[in-house]
Amino acid sequence: CLAHFNQLCSGSCNWGEDLFIDQCMQKVLGARRDSDWTLLSEEHCIPDARHQQDWLLCNDGRAAFHPFKTEDSYRACLSAAGAPLPPP
């Protein structure tokens, strides 16, 4: 994927890891995207304004959490989700 997009963009495409893997899976590997909005707890995947900050709670049974920009905030999320914490 990296070589493909470096050629397509004439260098780095300046994407984050989420867009890179999305485009890699679809455009290069031919994977079909099936959106299941119940798996990921993420700021941009909120059902309505009343639940705008719910993604930060990490306690609704979701399988993955994104984005947490600091180790402390990510570890707090894992703890709230009931996940075993990896060593620091």
PDB file of C-alpha atoms in Angstrom:
ATOM      1  CA  CYS A   1       0.000   0.000   0.000  1.00  0.00           C
ATOM      2  CA  LEU A   2       2.759   2.413   0.891  1.00  0.00           C
ATOM      3  CA  ALA A   3       4.438   2.152  -2.518  1.00  0.00           C
ATOM      4  CA  HIS A   4       1.073   2.466  -4.305  1.00  0.00           C
ATOM      5  CA  PHE A   5       0.065   5.643  -2.494  1.00  0.00           C
ATOM      6  CA  ASN A   6       3.536   7.201  -2.623  1.00  0.00           C
ATOM      7  CA  GLN A   7       3.342   6.886  -6.405  1.00  0.00           C
ATOM      8  CA  LEU A   8      -0.292   8.057  -6.576  1.00  0.00           C
ATOM      9  CA  CYS A   9       0.318  11.116  -4.370  1.00  0.00           C
ATOM     10  CA  SER A  10       3.854  11.802  -5.662  1.00  0.00           C
ATOM     11  CA  GLY A  11       5.097  11.270  -2.119  1.00  0.00           C
ATOM     12  CA  SER A  12       3.244  11.070   1.161  1.00  0.00           C
ATOM     13  CA  CYS A  13      -0.533  11.443   0.955  1.00  0.00           C
ATOM     14  CA  ASN A  14      -0.444  13.061   4.426  1.00  0.00           C
ATOM     15  CA  TRP A  15      -3.221  10.839   5.757  1.00  0.00           C
ATOM     16  CA  GLY A  16      -3.686   9.612   9.286  1.00  0.00           C
ATOM     17  CA  GLU A  17      -3.481   5.895   9.969  1.00  0.00           C
ATOM     18  CA  ASP A  18      -7.259   5.488   9.816  1.00  0.00           C
ATOM     19  CA  LEU A  19      -7.647   6.917   6.310  1.00  0.00           C
ATOM     20  CA  PHE A  20      -4.512   5.121   5.117  1.00  0.00           C
ATOM     21  CA  ILE A  21      -5.774   1.687   6.192  1.00  0.00           C
ATOM     22  CA  ASP A  22      -9.261   2.456   4.827  1.00  0.00           C
ATOM     23  CA  GLN A  23      -7.884   3.390   1.406  1.00  0.00           C
ATOM     24  CA  CYS A  24      -5.356   0.546   1.425  1.00  0.00           C
ATOM     25  CA  MET A  25      -8.011  -2.068   2.178  1.00  0.00           C
ATOM     26  CA  GLN A  26     -10.412  -0.742  -0.482  1.00  0.00           C
ATOM     27  CA  LYS A  27      -8.244   0.550  -3.314  1.00  0.00           C
ATOM     28  CA  VAL A  28      -5.220  -1.736  -3.145  1.00  0.00           C
ATOM     29  CA  LEU A  29      -6.463  -4.945  -1.539  1.00  0.00           C
ATOM     30  CA  GLY A  30     -10.018  -4.812  -2.914  1.00  0.00           C
ATOM     31  CA  ALA A  31     -11.712  -5.381   0.433  1.00  0.00           C
ATOM     32  CA  ARG A  32     -15.361  -4.439   0.744  1.00  0.00           C
ATOM     33  CA  ARG A  33     -16.244  -1.992   3.511  1.00  0.00           C
ATOM     34  CA  ASP A  34     -19.085  -3.067   5.786  1.00  0.00           C
ATOM     35  CA  SER A  35     -19.864  -0.256   8.215  1.00  0.00           C
ATOM     36  CA  ASP A  36     -20.931  -1.393  11.682  1.00  0.00           C
ATOM     37  CA  TRP A  37     -21.235   1.698  13.849  1.00  0.00           C
ATOM     38  CA  THR A  38     -21.631  -0.387  17.030  1.00  0.00           C
ATOM     39  CA  LEU A  39     -18.006  -1.588  17.072  1.00  0.00           C
ATOM     40  CA  LEU A  40     -16.001   1.623  17.320  1.00  0.00           C
ATOM     41  CA  SER A  41     -16.270   4.263  19.999  1.00  0.00           C
ATOM     42  CA  GLU A  42     -15.172   7.435  18.237  1.00  0.00           C
ATOM     43  CA  GLU A  43     -15.881  11.154  18.422  1.00  0.00           C
ATOM     44  CA  HIS A  44     -17.221  11.342  14.861  1.00  0.00           C
ATOM     45  CA  CYS A  45     -19.554   8.339  15.171  1.00  0.00           C
ATOM     46  CA  ILE A  46     -22.183   9.742  17.510  1.00  0.00           C
ATOM     47  CA  PRO A  47     -25.883   8.954  17.071  1.00  0.00           C
ATOM     48  CA  ASP A  48     -27.208  12.381  18.131  1.00  0.00           C
ATOM     49  CA  ALA A  49     -26.344  15.557  20.047  1.00  0.00           C
ATOM     50  CA  ARG A  50     -27.494  14.103  23.404  1.00  0.00           C
ATOM     51  CA  HIS A  51     -24.755  11.472  23.181  1.00  0.00           C
ATOM     52  CA  GLN A  52     -21.975  13.737  21.957  1.00  0.00           C
ATOM     53  CA  GLN A  53     -19.509  12.857  24.737  1.00  0.00           C
ATOM     54  CA  ASP A  54     -20.543   9.210  25.241  1.00  0.00           C
ATOM     55  CA  TRP A  55     -17.603   7.949  23.217  1.00  0.00           C
ATOM     56  CA  LEU A  56     -15.269   9.188  25.966  1.00  0.00           C
ATOM     57  CA  LEU A  57     -16.856   6.900  28.574  1.00  0.00           C
ATOM     58  CA  CYS A  58     -15.633   3.643  27.005  1.00  0.00           C
ATOM     59  CA  ASN A  59     -18.249   1.663  28.903  1.00  0.00           C
ATOM     60  CA  ASP A  60     -20.840   0.752  26.281  1.00  0.00           C
ATOM     61  CA  GLY A  61     -19.457  -2.601  25.113  1.00  0.00           C
ATOM     62  CA  ARG A  62     -17.679  -1.378  21.988  1.00  0.00           C
ATOM     63  CA  ALA A  63     -14.723  -3.372  20.695  1.00  0.00           C
ATOM     64  CA  ALA A  64     -12.388  -0.511  19.772  1.00  0.00           C
ATOM     65  CA  PHE A  65     -11.687   3.058  20.866  1.00  0.00           C
ATOM     66  CA  HIS A  66     -10.315   5.968  18.824  1.00  0.00           C
ATOM     67  CA  PRO A  67      -8.789   8.546  19.127  1.00  0.00           C
ATOM     68  CA  PHE A  68      -7.032   8.941  22.432  1.00  0.00           C
ATOM     69  CA  LYS A  69      -3.964  11.089  21.981  1.00  0.00           C
ATOM     70  CA  THR A  70      -2.273  10.424  25.320  1.00  0.00           C
ATOM     71  CA  GLU A  71      -1.321   7.185  26.992  1.00  0.00           C
ATOM     72  CA  ASP A  72      -3.103   8.239  30.196  1.00  0.00           C
ATOM     73  CA  SER A  73      -6.423   8.924  28.444  1.00  0.00           C
ATOM     74  CA  TYR A  74      -6.206   5.643  26.514  1.00  0.00           C
ATOM     75  CA  ARG A  75      -5.389   3.661  29.664  1.00  0.00           C
ATOM     76  CA  ALA A  76      -8.328   5.309  31.470  1.00  0.00           C
ATOM     77  CA  CYS A  77     -10.572   4.249  28.585  1.00  0.00           C
ATOM     78  CA  LEU A  78      -9.305   0.662  28.698  1.00  0.00           C
ATOM     79  CA  SER A  79      -9.856   0.561  32.425  1.00  0.00           C
ATOM     80  CA  ALA A  80     -13.433   1.875  32.089  1.00  0.00           C
ATOM     81  CA  ALA A  81     -14.079  -0.774  29.430  1.00  0.00           C
ATOM     82  CA  GLY A  82     -12.925  -3.509  31.807  1.00  0.00           C
ATOM     83  CA  ALA A  83      -9.944  -4.436  29.660  1.00  0.00           C
ATOM     84  CA  PRO A  84      -6.708  -5.678  31.195  1.00  0.00           C
ATOM     85  CA  LEU A  85      -4.158  -2.879  31.112  1.00  0.00           C
ATOM     86  CA  PRO A  86      -0.904  -3.506  29.286  1.00  0.00           C
ATOM     87  CA  PRO A  87       2.288  -2.669  31.144  1.00  0.00           C
ATOM     88  CA  PRO A  88       3.254   1.014  30.855  1.00  0.00           C
TER      89      PRO A  88
END
